[in-house]
């Protein structure tokens, strides 16, 4: 039993050190919701892993991979030396579309650069292959919660 205590502490420390952000989104009924996203980069082989509650669509999966690539370029690191783990939690039935790309990129950059992510902002917008952000909205997190 005592062997499991260090493992538990290691897992807890990993989760506590992940970059996180709330991301404004729209559910299938057109209602605004806040989706919570966490990102953690660790030594690895260039894989991108996702834990999502509920389901995720293909566009979101493409945004995750592109976000890691762009963030690694901006941070000056080799993405093939890291695995990135995203955790996405939303009250929407399905998480799909590219609009979380800017937030995914910002969180990945925070992990690669070892700089803390801003926890007081909510961010949405697409990320393009050239690193440009489109249709971005940045607002105080508390304001986004009320929208």
GROMACS .gro file of N, CA and C in nm:
model
  441
    1UNK      N    1   0.082  -0.119   0.000
    1UNK     CA    2   0.000   0.000   0.000
    1UNK      C    3   0.087   0.126   0.000
    2UNK      N    4   0.197   0.127   0.073
    2UNK     CA    5   0.283   0.244   0.081
    2UNK      C    6   0.350   0.276  -0.052
    3UNK      N    7   0.365   0.176  -0.141
    3UNK     CA    8   0.424   0.200  -0.272
    3UNK      C    9   0.336   0.291  -0.357
    4UNK      N   10   0.205   0.290  -0.332
    4UNK     CA   11   0.113   0.367  -0.413
    4UNK      C   12   0.107   0.515  -0.374
    5UNK      N   13   0.150   0.547  -0.255
    5UNK     CA   14   0.147   0.687  -0.211
    5UNK      C   15   0.239   0.773  -0.297
    6UNK      N   16   0.366   0.735  -0.324
    6UNK     CA   17   0.450   0.818  -0.411
    6UNK      C   18   0.392   0.831  -0.552
    7UNK      N   19   0.332   0.725  -0.605
    7UNK     CA   20   0.271   0.731  -0.738
    7UNK      C   21   0.155   0.830  -0.737
    8UNK      N   22   0.072   0.825  -0.636
    8UNK     CA   23  -0.040   0.918  -0.624
    8UNK      C   24   0.011   1.063  -0.618
    9UNK      N   25   0.114   1.087  -0.541
    9UNK     CA   26   0.169   1.222  -0.529
    9UNK      C   27   0.226   1.270  -0.661
   10UNK      N   28   0.291   1.181  -0.737
   10UNK     CA   29   0.344   1.216  -0.868
   10UNK      C   30   0.232   1.253  -0.963
   11UNK      N   31   0.125   1.175  -0.967
   11UNK     CA   32   0.012   1.205  -1.053
   11UNK      C   33  -0.056   1.336  -1.013
   12UNK      N   34  -0.071   1.358  -0.885
   12UNK     CA   35  -0.132   1.483  -0.837
   12UNK      C   36  -0.047   1.603  -0.877
   13UNK      N   37   0.083   1.592  -0.863
   13UNK     CA   38   0.172   1.703  -0.899
   13UNK      C   39   0.165   1.729  -1.049
   14UNK      N   40   0.154   1.626  -1.130
   14UNK     CA   41   0.143   1.642  -1.274
   14UNK      C   42   0.016   1.717  -1.310
   15UNK      N   43  -0.096   1.680  -1.250
   15UNK     CA   44  -0.222   1.747  -1.281
   15UNK      C   45  -0.222   1.891  -1.233
   16UNK      N   46  -0.163   1.917  -1.117
   16UNK     CA   47  -0.162   2.052  -1.064
   16UNK      C   48  -0.075   2.145  -1.145
   17UNK      N   49   0.024   2.092  -1.215
   17UNK     CA   50   0.117   2.178  -1.288
   17UNK      C   51   0.075   2.200  -1.433
   18UNK      N   52  -0.038   2.146  -1.476
   18UNK     CA   53  -0.082   2.163  -1.613
   18UNK      C   54  -0.133   2.305  -1.637
   19UNK      N   55  -0.106   2.358  -1.757
   19UNK     CA   56  -0.162   2.487  -1.797
   19UNK      C   57  -0.311   2.468  -1.825
   20UNK      N   58  -0.393   2.565  -1.786
   20UNK     CA   59  -0.536   2.551  -1.810
   20UNK      C   60  -0.600   2.684  -1.845
   21UNK      N   61  -0.716   2.675  -1.911
   21UNK     CA   62  -0.787   2.794  -1.956
   21UNK      C   63  -0.933   2.758  -1.982
   22UNK      N   64  -1.022   2.855  -1.959
   22UNK     CA   65  -1.161   2.840  -1.999
   22UNK      C   66  -1.178   2.896  -2.139
   23UNK      N   67  -1.255   2.825  -2.222
   23UNK     CA   68  -1.271   2.862  -2.362
   23UNK      C   69  -1.420   2.877  -2.392
   24UNK      N   70  -1.464   2.997  -2.434
   24UNK     CA   71  -1.604   3.014  -2.472
   24UNK      C   72  -1.637   2.927  -2.593
   25UNK      N   73  -1.753   2.865  -2.591
   25UNK     CA   74  -1.796   2.778  -2.701
   25UNK      C   75  -1.947   2.788  -2.715
   26UNK      N   76  -2.000   2.722  -2.817
   26UNK     CA   77  -2.143   2.720  -2.842
   26UNK      C   78  -2.186   2.574  -2.850
   27UNK      N   79  -2.293   2.539  -2.777
   27UNK     CA   80  -2.341   2.401  -2.782
   27UNK      C   81  -2.433   2.381  -2.902
   28UNK      N   82  -2.485   2.260  -2.920
   28UNK     CA   83  -2.566   2.226  -3.036
   28UNK      C   84  -2.695   2.307  -3.044
   29UNK      N   85  -2.741   2.360  -2.931
   29UNK     CA   86  -2.863   2.441  -2.929
   29UNK      C   87  -2.834   2.590  -2.946
   30UNK      N   88  -2.708   2.625  -2.967
   30UNK     CA   89  -2.670   2.764  -2.986
   30UNK      C   90  -2.647   2.842  -2.858
   31UNK      N   91  -2.642   2.771  -2.745
   31UNK     CA   92  -2.617   2.835  -2.616
   31UNK      C   93  -2.468   2.849  -2.591
   32UNK      N   94  -2.429   2.959  -2.530
   32UNK     CA   95  -2.289   2.978  -2.493
   32UNK      C   96  -2.253   2.894  -2.372
   33UNK      N   97  -2.139   2.828  -2.378
   33UNK     CA   98  -2.089   2.748  -2.266
   33UNK      C   99  -1.940   2.774  -2.251
   34UNK      N  100  -1.890   2.755  -2.131
   34UNK     CA  101  -1.746   2.762  -2.109
   34UNK      C  102  -1.691   2.620  -2.104
   35UNK      N  103  -1.593   2.595  -2.187
   35UNK     CA  104  -1.526   2.466  -2.192
   35UNK      C  105  -1.392   2.482  -2.123
   36UNK      N  106  -1.358   2.391  -2.036
   36UNK     CA  107  -1.231   2.399  -1.963
   36UNK      C  108  -1.129   2.309  -2.033
   37UNK      N  109  -1.010   2.365  -2.062
   37UNK     CA  110  -0.904   2.289  -2.129
   37UNK      C  111  -0.777   2.295  -2.046
   38UNK      N  112  -0.714   2.180  -2.028
   38UNK     CA  113  -0.584   2.170  -1.963
   38UNK      C  114  -0.486   2.110  -2.063
   39UNK      N  115  -0.361   2.151  -2.052
   39UNK     CA  116  -0.255   2.096  -2.138
   39UNK      C  117  -0.134   2.065  -2.052
   40UNK      N  118  -0.070   1.955  -2.083
   40UNK     CA  119   0.052   1.915  -2.015
   40UNK      C  120   0.149   1.859  -2.118
   41UNK      N  121   0.269   1.916  -2.125
   41UNK     CA  122   0.374   1.864  -2.213
   41UNK      C  123   0.476   1.790  -2.127
   42UNK      N  124   0.516   1.673  -2.174
   42UNK     CA  125   0.617   1.595  -2.102
   42UNK      C  126   0.706   1.526  -2.204
   43UNK      N  127   0.822   1.485  -2.161
   43UNK     CA  128   0.914   1.415  -2.250
   43UNK      C  129   0.842   1.299  -2.317
   44UNK      N  130   0.864   1.285  -2.447
   44UNK     CA  131   0.795   1.179  -2.520
   44UNK      C  132   0.841   1.168  -2.663
   45UNK      N  133   0.749   1.122  -2.749
   45UNK     CA  134   0.781   1.090  -2.888
   45UNK      C  135   0.705   1.172  -2.990
   46UNK      N  136   0.643   1.283  -2.947
   46UNK     CA  137   0.569   1.367  -3.041
   46UNK      C  138   0.423   1.333  -3.055
   47UNK      N  139   0.368   1.259  -2.961
   47UNK     CA  140   0.227   1.223  -2.966
   47UNK      C  141   0.141   1.330  -2.899
   48UNK      N  142   0.016   1.338  -2.944
   48UNK     CA  143  -0.083   1.426  -2.883
   48UNK      C  144  -0.195   1.337  -2.833
   49UNK      N  145  -0.222   1.345  -2.703
   49UNK     CA  146  -0.326   1.265  -2.640
   49UNK      C  147  -0.437   1.356  -2.591
   50UNK      N  148  -0.561   1.306  -2.596
   50UNK     CA  149  -0.676   1.387  -2.554
   50UNK      C  150  -0.769   1.305  -2.466
   51UNK      N  151  -0.804   1.364  -2.354
   51UNK     CA  152  -0.911   1.311  -2.270
   51UNK      C  153  -1.023   1.413  -2.280
   52UNK      N  154  -1.138   1.371  -2.324
   52UNK     CA  155  -1.245   1.468  -2.347
   52UNK      C  156  -1.376   1.419  -2.288
   53UNK      N  157  -1.447   1.510  -2.225
   53UNK     CA  158  -1.580   1.485  -2.174
   53UNK      C  159  -1.670   1.591  -2.233
   54UNK      N  160  -1.749   1.569  -2.328
   54UNK     CA  161  -1.799   1.445  -2.385
   54UNK      C  162  -1.713   1.397  -2.502
   55UNK      N  163  -1.769   1.396  -2.623
   55UNK     CA  164  -1.697   1.349  -2.742
   55UNK      C  165  -1.629   1.464  -2.813
   56UNK      N  166  -1.531   1.432  -2.898
   56UNK     CA  167  -1.464   1.535  -2.977
   56UNK      C  168  -1.473   1.499  -3.124
   57UNK      N  169  -1.478   1.602  -3.208
   57UNK     CA  170  -1.487   1.583  -3.352
   57UNK      C  171  -1.352   1.594  -3.419
   58UNK      N  172  -1.351   1.567  -3.549
   58UNK     CA  173  -1.229   1.565  -3.628
   58UNK      C  174  -1.164   1.703  -3.633
   59UNK      N  175  -1.243   1.810  -3.649
   59UNK     CA  176  -1.185   1.944  -3.656
   59UNK      C  177  -1.109   1.980  -3.529
   60UNK      N  178  -1.162   1.941  -3.415
   60UNK     CA  179  -1.093   1.968  -3.288
   60UNK      C  180  -0.963   1.890  -3.281
   61UNK      N  181  -0.964   1.766  -3.326
   61UNK     CA  182  -0.843   1.684  -3.325
   61UNK      C  183  -0.736   1.746  -3.415
   62UNK      N  184  -0.774   1.799  -3.529
   62UNK     CA  185  -0.678   1.864  -3.618
   62UNK      C  186  -0.622   1.990  -3.552
   63UNK      N  187  -0.708   2.065  -3.482
   63UNK     CA  188  -0.663   2.186  -3.413
   63UNK      C  189  -0.562   2.153  -3.305
   64UNK      N  190  -0.582   2.042  -3.235
   64UNK     CA  191  -0.488   2.002  -3.129
   64UNK      C  192  -0.349   1.977  -3.186
   65UNK      N  193  -0.343   1.903  -3.294
   65UNK     CA  194  -0.213   1.871  -3.356
   65UNK      C  195  -0.145   1.996  -3.412
   66UNK      N  196  -0.223   2.081  -3.478
   66UNK     CA  197  -0.167   2.205  -3.533
   66UNK      C  198  -0.122   2.298  -3.420
   67UNK      N  199  -0.197   2.305  -3.312
   67UNK     CA  200  -0.162   2.391  -3.198
   67UNK      C  201  -0.027   2.351  -3.141
   68UNK      N  202  -0.003   2.223  -3.126
   68UNK     CA  203   0.124   2.174  -3.072
   68UNK      C  204   0.237   2.210  -3.167
   69UNK      N  205   0.216   2.192  -3.296
   69UNK     CA  206   0.321   2.224  -3.395
   69UNK      C  207   0.356   2.372  -3.391
   70UNK      N  208   0.256   2.459  -3.394
   70UNK     CA  209   0.280   2.605  -3.395
   70UNK      C  210   0.343   2.649  -3.263
   71UNK      N  211   0.291   2.600  -3.151
   71UNK     CA  212   0.345   2.639  -3.020
   71UNK      C  213   0.491   2.596  -3.005
   72UNK      N  214   0.524   2.478  -3.053
   72UNK     CA  215   0.662   2.430  -3.045
   72UNK      C  216   0.754   2.519  -3.128
   73UNK      N  217   0.709   2.558  -3.248
   73UNK     CA  218   0.790   2.648  -3.331
   73UNK      C  219   0.814   2.780  -3.259
   74UNK      N  220   0.708   2.839  -3.204
   74UNK     CA  221   0.720   2.968  -3.136
   74UNK      C  222   0.807   2.959  -3.011
   75UNK      N  223   0.803   2.844  -2.943
   75UNK     CA  224   0.883   2.826  -2.821
   75UNK      C  225   1.025   2.780  -2.851
   76UNK      N  226   1.051   2.744  -2.976
   76UNK     CA  227   1.185   2.699  -3.014
   76UNK      C  228   1.220   2.561  -2.964
   77UNK      N  229   1.120   2.472  -2.958
   77UNK     CA  230   1.146   2.335  -2.913
   77UNK      C  231   1.107   2.237  -3.023
   78UNK      N  232   1.162   2.118  -3.016
   78UNK     CA  233   1.130   2.011  -3.110
   78UNK      C  234   1.007   1.936  -3.060
   79UNK      N  235   0.894   1.945  -3.130
   79UNK     CA  236   0.773   1.879  -3.082
   79UNK      C  237   0.784   1.726  -3.078
   80UNK      N  238   0.881   1.672  -3.152
   80UNK     CA  239   0.900   1.527  -3.152
   80UNK      C  240   0.964   1.476  -3.022
   81UNK      N  241   1.007   1.567  -2.937
   81UNK     CA  242   1.067   1.529  -2.809
   81UNK      C  243   0.967   1.538  -2.694
   82UNK      N  244   0.841   1.571  -2.726
   82UNK     CA  245   0.738   1.587  -2.623
   82UNK      C  246   0.611   1.513  -2.661
   83UNK      N  247   0.541   1.467  -2.561
   83UNK     CA  248   0.403   1.425  -2.575
   83UNK      C  249   0.321   1.534  -2.509
   84UNK      N  250   0.210   1.571  -2.571
   84UNK     CA  251   0.122   1.672  -2.514
   84UNK      C  252  -0.010   1.606  -2.483
   85UNK      N  253  -0.057   1.629  -2.362
   85UNK     CA  254  -0.183   1.574  -2.315
   85UNK      C  255  -0.282   1.688  -2.295
   86UNK      N  256  -0.396   1.680  -2.361
   86UNK     CA  257  -0.502   1.778  -2.343
   86UNK      C  258  -0.617   1.712  -2.269
   87UNK      N  259  -0.677   1.786  -2.178
   87UNK     CA  260  -0.800   1.741  -2.113
   87UNK      C  261  -0.904   1.849  -2.141
   88UNK      N  262  -1.014   1.808  -2.204
   88UNK     CA  263  -1.120   1.902  -2.241
   88UNK      C  264  -1.248   1.859  -2.171
   89UNK      N  265  -1.306   1.951  -2.094
   89UNK     CA  266  -1.430   1.923  -2.021
   89UNK      C  267  -1.533   2.029  -2.059
   90UNK      N  268  -1.649   1.984  -2.107
   90UNK     CA  269  -1.753   2.076  -2.152
   90UNK      C  270  -1.891   2.022  -2.120
   91UNK      N  271  -1.985   2.111  -2.106
   91UNK     CA  272  -2.124   2.069  -2.087
   91UNK      C  273  -2.193   2.048  -2.221
   92UNK      N  274  -2.127   2.080  -2.331
   92UNK     CA  275  -2.183   2.057  -2.464
   92UNK      C  276  -2.184   1.907  -2.493
   93UNK      N  277  -2.273   1.865  -2.582
   93UNK     CA  278  -2.283   1.723  -2.616
   93UNK      C  279  -2.159   1.675  -2.691
   94UNK      N  280  -2.107   1.759  -2.779
   94UNK     CA  281  -1.990   1.726  -2.861
   94UNK      C  282  -1.901   1.849  -2.868
   95UNK      N  283  -1.771   1.829  -2.859
   95UNK     CA  284  -1.674   1.937  -2.878
   95UNK      C  285  -1.618   1.920  -3.018
   96UNK      N  286  -1.649   2.017  -3.106
   96UNK     CA  287  -1.601   2.006  -3.243
   96UNK      C  288  -1.579   2.145  -3.301
   97UNK      N  289  -1.495   2.151  -3.399
   97UNK     CA  290  -1.465   2.276  -3.466
   97UNK      C  291  -1.327   2.326  -3.430
   98UNK      N  292  -1.279   2.421  -3.508
   98UNK     CA  293  -1.142   2.471  -3.489
   98UNK      C  294  -1.130   2.588  -3.392
   99UNK      N  295  -1.240   2.633  -3.331
   99UNK     CA  296  -1.237   2.759  -3.256
   99UNK      C  297  -1.158   2.754  -3.127
  100UNK      N  298  -1.120   2.638  -3.080
  100UNK     CA  299  -1.035   2.629  -2.961
  100UNK      C  300  -0.886   2.631  -2.998
  101UNK      N  301  -0.854   2.641  -3.125
  101UNK     CA  302  -0.715   2.634  -3.170
  101UNK      C  303  -0.624   2.737  -3.105
  102UNK      N  304  -0.670   2.861  -3.090
  102UNK     CA  305  -0.587   2.964  -3.028
  102UNK      C  306  -0.558   2.929  -2.882
  103UNK      N  307  -0.659   2.884  -2.811
  103UNK     CA  308  -0.640   2.846  -2.670
  103UNK      C  309  -0.548   2.725  -2.658
  104UNK      N  310  -0.567   2.626  -2.744
  104UNK     CA  311  -0.481   2.508  -2.742
  104UNK      C  312  -0.336   2.546  -2.770
  105UNK      N  313  -0.316   2.641  -2.861
  105UNK     CA  314  -0.181   2.688  -2.893
  105UNK      C  315  -0.121   2.763  -2.775
  106UNK      N  316  -0.200   2.852  -2.714
  106UNK     CA  317  -0.151   2.929  -2.599
  106UNK      C  318  -0.113   2.836  -2.483
  107UNK      N  319  -0.194   2.736  -2.459
  107UNK     CA  320  -0.164   2.641  -2.350
  107UNK      C  321  -0.042   2.557  -2.382
  108UNK      N  322  -0.030   2.513  -2.506
  108UNK     CA  323   0.087   2.435  -2.546
  108UNK      C  324   0.213   2.520  -2.536
  109UNK      N  325   0.205   2.645  -2.578
  109UNK     CA  326   0.319   2.736  -2.568
  109UNK      C  327   0.359   2.755  -2.421
  110UNK      N  328   0.261   2.772  -2.334
  110UNK     CA  329   0.290   2.788  -2.191
  110UNK      C  330   0.366   2.666  -2.140
  111UNK      N  331   0.326   2.549  -2.182
  111UNK     CA  332   0.394   2.427  -2.139
  111UNK      C  333   0.536   2.418  -2.195
  112UNK      N  334   0.551   2.445  -2.324
  112UNK     CA  335   0.683   2.435  -2.387
  112UNK      C  336   0.780   2.540  -2.334
  113UNK      N  337   0.731   2.660  -2.309
  113UNK     CA  338   0.817   2.771  -2.266
  113UNK      C  339   0.834   2.777  -2.114
  114UNK      N  340   0.760   2.694  -2.044
  114UNK     CA  341   0.763   2.692  -1.896
  114UNK      C  342   0.716   2.825  -1.837
  115UNK      N  343   0.632   2.897  -1.912
  115UNK     CA  344   0.573   3.021  -1.864
  115UNK      C  345   0.428   2.992  -1.825
  116UNK      N  346   0.380   3.052  -1.718
  116UNK     CA  347   0.242   3.023  -1.677
  116UNK      C  348   0.139   3.079  -1.775
  117UNK      N  349   0.032   3.005  -1.794
  117UNK     CA  350  -0.078   3.052  -1.877
  117UNK      C  351  -0.160   3.152  -1.796
  118UNK      N  352  -0.215   3.251  -1.863
  118UNK     CA  353  -0.301   3.348  -1.796
  118UNK      C  354  -0.428   3.278  -1.752
  119UNK      N  355  -0.456   3.279  -1.625
  119UNK     CA  356  -0.575   3.212  -1.574
  119UNK      C  357  -0.694   3.306  -1.562
  120UNK      N  358  -0.671   3.435  -1.588
  120UNK     CA  359  -0.778   3.533  -1.574
  120UNK      C  360  -0.846   3.565  -1.708
  121UNK      N  361  -0.807   3.496  -1.815
  121UNK     CA  362  -0.863   3.521  -1.946
  121UNK      C  363  -0.932   3.398  -2.002
  122UNK      N  364  -1.031   3.423  -2.087
  122UNK     CA  365  -1.093   3.318  -2.168
  122UNK      C  366  -1.061   3.353  -2.313
  123UNK      N  367  -1.025   3.254  -2.392
  123UNK     CA  368  -0.976   3.278  -2.528
  123UNK      C  369  -1.043   3.182  -2.625
  124UNK      N  370  -1.085   3.235  -2.739
  124UNK     CA  371  -1.134   3.151  -2.846
  124UNK      C  372  -1.084   3.207  -2.979
  125UNK      N  373  -1.067   3.122  -3.077
  125UNK     CA  374  -1.021   3.163  -3.210
  125UNK      C  375  -0.951   3.048  -3.278
  126UNK      N  376  -0.950   3.051  -3.409
  126UNK     CA  377  -0.883   2.945  -3.485
  126UNK      C  378  -0.735   2.977  -3.501
  127UNK      N  379  -0.656   2.874  -3.518
  127UNK     CA  380  -0.514   2.890  -3.548
  127UNK      C  381  -0.492   2.836  -3.689
  128UNK      N  382  -0.419   2.914  -3.767
  128UNK     CA  383  -0.392   2.873  -3.906
  128UNK      C  384  -0.254   2.810  -3.915
  129UNK      N  385  -0.226   2.742  -4.025
  129UNK     CA  386  -0.098   2.673  -4.042
  129UNK      C  387   0.022   2.768  -4.036
  130UNK      N  388   0.000   2.895  -4.068
  130UNK     CA  389   0.110   2.992  -4.062
  130UNK      C  390   0.123   3.055  -3.924
  131UNK      N  391   0.042   3.012  -3.828
  131UNK     CA  392   0.049   3.063  -3.692
  131UNK      C  393  -0.041   3.181  -3.665
  132UNK      N  394  -0.111   3.230  -3.766
  132UNK     CA  395  -0.203   3.342  -3.745
  132UNK      C  396  -0.330   3.294  -3.677
  133UNK      N  397  -0.384   3.382  -3.594
  133UNK     CA  398  -0.508   3.354  -3.523
  133UNK      C  399  -0.620   3.432  -3.592
  134UNK      N  400  -0.732   3.365  -3.614
  134UNK     CA  401  -0.848   3.429  -3.678
  134UNK      C  402  -0.969   3.421  -3.586
  135UNK      N  403  -1.057   3.516  -3.602
  135UNK     CA  404  -1.182   3.525  -3.524
  135UNK      C  405  -1.158   3.504  -3.375
  136UNK      N  406  -1.058   3.572  -3.325
  136UNK     CA  407  -1.022   3.555  -3.184
  136UNK      C  408  -1.105   3.646  -3.095
  137UNK      N  409  -1.137   3.595  -2.978
  137UNK     CA  410  -1.200   3.673  -2.873
  137UNK      C  411  -1.123   3.648  -2.745
  138UNK      N  412  -1.078   3.755  -2.684
  138UNK     CA  413  -1.010   3.745  -2.555
  138UNK      C  414  -1.088   3.832  -2.459
  139UNK      N  415  -1.132   3.774  -2.351
  139UNK     CA  416  -1.207   3.853  -2.253
  139UNK      C  417  -1.177   3.802  -2.113
  140UNK      N  418  -1.201   3.886  -2.014
  140UNK     CA  419  -1.182   3.839  -1.877
  140UNK      C  420  -1.268   3.715  -1.851
  141UNK      N  421  -1.213   3.618  -1.782
  141UNK     CA  422  -1.281   3.492  -1.758
  141UNK      C  423  -1.417   3.513  -1.692
  142UNK      N  424  -1.425   3.602  -1.595
  142UNK     CA  425  -1.552   3.625  -1.526
  142UNK      C  426  -1.657   3.682  -1.620
  143UNK      N  427  -1.616   3.765  -1.714
  143UNK     CA  428  -1.710   3.819  -1.812
  143UNK      C  429  -1.758   3.707  -1.903
  144UNK      N  430  -1.669   3.616  -1.942
  144UNK     CA  431  -1.707   3.503  -2.029
  144UNK      C  432  -1.804   3.412  -1.957
  145UNK      N  433  -1.788   3.392  -1.827
  145UNK     CA  434  -1.879   3.307  -1.751
  145UNK      C  435  -2.021   3.363  -1.751
  146UNK      N  436  -2.034   3.495  -1.759
  146UNK     CA  437  -2.165   3.558  -1.753
  146UNK      C  438  -2.233   3.564  -1.890
  147UNK      N  439  -2.155   3.543  -1.996
  147UNK     CA  440  -2.212   3.554  -2.133
  147UNK      C  441  -2.305   3.439  -2.165
   0.00000   0.00000   0.00000
